[in-house]
Coordinates of C-alpha atoms in Angstrom, one line a residue:
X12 CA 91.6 87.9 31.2
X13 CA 94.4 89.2 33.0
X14 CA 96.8 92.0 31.9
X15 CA 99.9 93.4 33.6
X16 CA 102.2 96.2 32.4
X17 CA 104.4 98.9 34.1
X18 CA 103.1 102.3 34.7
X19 CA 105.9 103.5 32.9
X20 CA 105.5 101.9 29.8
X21 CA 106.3 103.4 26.5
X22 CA 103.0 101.6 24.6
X23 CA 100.7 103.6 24.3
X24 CA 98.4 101.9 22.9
X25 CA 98.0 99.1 25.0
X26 CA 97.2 101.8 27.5
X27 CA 94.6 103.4 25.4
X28 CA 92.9 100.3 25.3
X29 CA 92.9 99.4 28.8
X30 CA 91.4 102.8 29.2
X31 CA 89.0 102.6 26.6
X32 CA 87.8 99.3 28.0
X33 CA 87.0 100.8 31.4
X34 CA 85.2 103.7 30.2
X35 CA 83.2 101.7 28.0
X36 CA 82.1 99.7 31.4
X37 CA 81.7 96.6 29.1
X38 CA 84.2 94.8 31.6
X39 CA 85.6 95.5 35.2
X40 CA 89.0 96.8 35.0
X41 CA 90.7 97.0 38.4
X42 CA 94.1 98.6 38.5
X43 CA 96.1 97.4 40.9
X44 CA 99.7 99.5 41.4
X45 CA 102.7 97.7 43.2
X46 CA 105.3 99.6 43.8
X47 CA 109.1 98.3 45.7
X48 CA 109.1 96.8 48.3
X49 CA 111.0 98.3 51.0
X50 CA 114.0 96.3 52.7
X51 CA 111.9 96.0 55.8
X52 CA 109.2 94.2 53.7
X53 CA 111.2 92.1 52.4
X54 CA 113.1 91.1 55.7
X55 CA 109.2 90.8 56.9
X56 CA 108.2 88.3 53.6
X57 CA 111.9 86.8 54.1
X58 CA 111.2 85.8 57.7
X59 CA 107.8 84.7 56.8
X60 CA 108.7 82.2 54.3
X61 CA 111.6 80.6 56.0
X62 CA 110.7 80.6 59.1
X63 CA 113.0 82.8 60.6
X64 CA 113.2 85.4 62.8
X65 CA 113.7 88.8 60.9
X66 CA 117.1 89.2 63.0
X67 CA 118.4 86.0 61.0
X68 CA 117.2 87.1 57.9
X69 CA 117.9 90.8 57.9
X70 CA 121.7 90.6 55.7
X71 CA 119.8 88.4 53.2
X72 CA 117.3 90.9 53.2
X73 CA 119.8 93.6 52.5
X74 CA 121.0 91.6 49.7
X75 CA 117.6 90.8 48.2
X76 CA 117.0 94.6 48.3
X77 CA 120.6 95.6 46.9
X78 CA 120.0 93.2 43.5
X79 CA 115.9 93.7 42.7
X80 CA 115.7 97.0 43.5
X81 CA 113.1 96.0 45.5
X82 CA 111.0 95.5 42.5
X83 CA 108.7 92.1 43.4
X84 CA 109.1 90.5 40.4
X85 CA 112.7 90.6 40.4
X86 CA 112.8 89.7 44.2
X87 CA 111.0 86.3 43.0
X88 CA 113.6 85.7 40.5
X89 CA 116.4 86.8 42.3
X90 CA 115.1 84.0 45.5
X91 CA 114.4 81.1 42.7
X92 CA 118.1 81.9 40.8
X93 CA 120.1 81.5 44.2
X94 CA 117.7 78.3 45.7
X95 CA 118.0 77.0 42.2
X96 CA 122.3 77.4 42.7
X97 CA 122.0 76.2 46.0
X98 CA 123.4 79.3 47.4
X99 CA 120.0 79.1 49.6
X100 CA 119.3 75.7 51.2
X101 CA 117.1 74.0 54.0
X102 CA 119.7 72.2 55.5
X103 CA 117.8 69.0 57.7
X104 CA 121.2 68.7 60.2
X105 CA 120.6 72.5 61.3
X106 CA 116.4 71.9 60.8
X107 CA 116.2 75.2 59.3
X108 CA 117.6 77.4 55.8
X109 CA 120.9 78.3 55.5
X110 CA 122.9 80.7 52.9
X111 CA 125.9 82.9 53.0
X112 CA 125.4 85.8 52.0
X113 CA 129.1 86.6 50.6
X114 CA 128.7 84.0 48.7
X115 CA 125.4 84.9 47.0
X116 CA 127.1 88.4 46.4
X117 CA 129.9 87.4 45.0
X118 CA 128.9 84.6 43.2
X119 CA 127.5 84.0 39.5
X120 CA 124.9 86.4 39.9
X121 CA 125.1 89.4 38.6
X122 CA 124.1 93.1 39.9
X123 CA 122.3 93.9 36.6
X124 CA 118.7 92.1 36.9
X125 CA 118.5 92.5 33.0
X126 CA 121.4 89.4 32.9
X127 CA 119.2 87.6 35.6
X128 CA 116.5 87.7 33.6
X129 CA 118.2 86.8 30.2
X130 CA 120.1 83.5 32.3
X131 CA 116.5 82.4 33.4
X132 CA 114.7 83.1 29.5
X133 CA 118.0 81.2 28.2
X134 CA 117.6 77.7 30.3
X135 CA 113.6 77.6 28.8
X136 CA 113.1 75.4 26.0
X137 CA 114.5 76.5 22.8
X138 CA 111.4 75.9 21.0
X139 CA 109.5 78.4 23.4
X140 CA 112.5 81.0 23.0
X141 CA 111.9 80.6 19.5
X142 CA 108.1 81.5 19.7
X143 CA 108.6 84.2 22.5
X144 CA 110.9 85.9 19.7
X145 CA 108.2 85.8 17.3
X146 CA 105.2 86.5 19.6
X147 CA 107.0 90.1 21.1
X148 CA 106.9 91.5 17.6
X149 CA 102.9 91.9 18.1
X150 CA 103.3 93.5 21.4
X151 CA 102.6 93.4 25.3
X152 CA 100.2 91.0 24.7
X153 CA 98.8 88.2 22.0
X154 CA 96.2 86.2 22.3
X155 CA 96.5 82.5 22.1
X156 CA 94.5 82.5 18.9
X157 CA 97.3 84.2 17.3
X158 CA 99.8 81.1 18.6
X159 CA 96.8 78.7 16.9
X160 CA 97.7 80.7 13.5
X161 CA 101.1 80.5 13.6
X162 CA 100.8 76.8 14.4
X163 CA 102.4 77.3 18.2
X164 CA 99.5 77.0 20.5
X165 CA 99.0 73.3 21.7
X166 CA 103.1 72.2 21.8
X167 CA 104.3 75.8 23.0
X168 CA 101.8 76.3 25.9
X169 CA 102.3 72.8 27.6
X170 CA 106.3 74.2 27.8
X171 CA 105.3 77.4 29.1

């Protein structure tokens, strides 16, 4: 299994058990520790991915940086909200990807990730909103035998 959390987090007891789990050496844990990435990096992944050179991505790279904080995860939504609204394109007249950045900054999207995130979790299917509400009053984590007693396993995990 898998488990992610923030180094910051407030449960304590989903620490305690990662912990406990490692001492008792009955399973490898491996703690891996990503912190922001910095605007170069993400001019460096932004070039990478579309092809670019890092002197034609270097605004969008600002921009990235300005709305994720430079936090990973939000730089992945952040990317798939503004491909998703077309606000980044690959654009087969100019053979390469095109945006405007004043547009991205002043469009839709807001400054506050917290909304990003709430506009992507509000277009999933309302049945899986539904069990995500339900499933976050166990905690961090629940096993998927806990979706089989609650009758949401099979149906909820093919939306997911």
């Amino acid at each position: 299994p898998v488990g992610a959390f923030r180094s910051n987090e407030k449960n304590d007891g989903f620490i305690k058990t990662v912990n406990s789990i490692e001492q008792s050496e009955k399973a490898k844990v491996t703690k891996l520790a990503i912190g922001e990435l910095a605007q170069d990096d993400i001019g460096k992944l932004l070039s990478t991915k579309l092809c670019l050179p890092i002197r034609y991505t270097k605004k969008l790279a600002e921009l990235v940086s300005s709305k994720s904080g430079g936090n990973p995860f939000f730089i992945v939504q952040f990317l798939k909200s503004i491909v998703e609204n077309r606000m980044l394109e690959f654009s087969i007249n100019e053979k390469r990807w095109m945006w405007d950045c004043d547009v991205i900054d002043m469009k839709m999207i807001s400054d506050e990730v917290a909304q990003l995130l709430t506009t992507r979790f509000n277009q999933l299917p309302l049945p899986l909103i539904q069990t995500v509400k339900i499933v976050s009053c166990f905690g961090s984590q629940v096993e998927e035998s806990m979706l089989g007693l609650l009758n949401l396993g099979a149906d909820v995990l093919r939306m997911a």
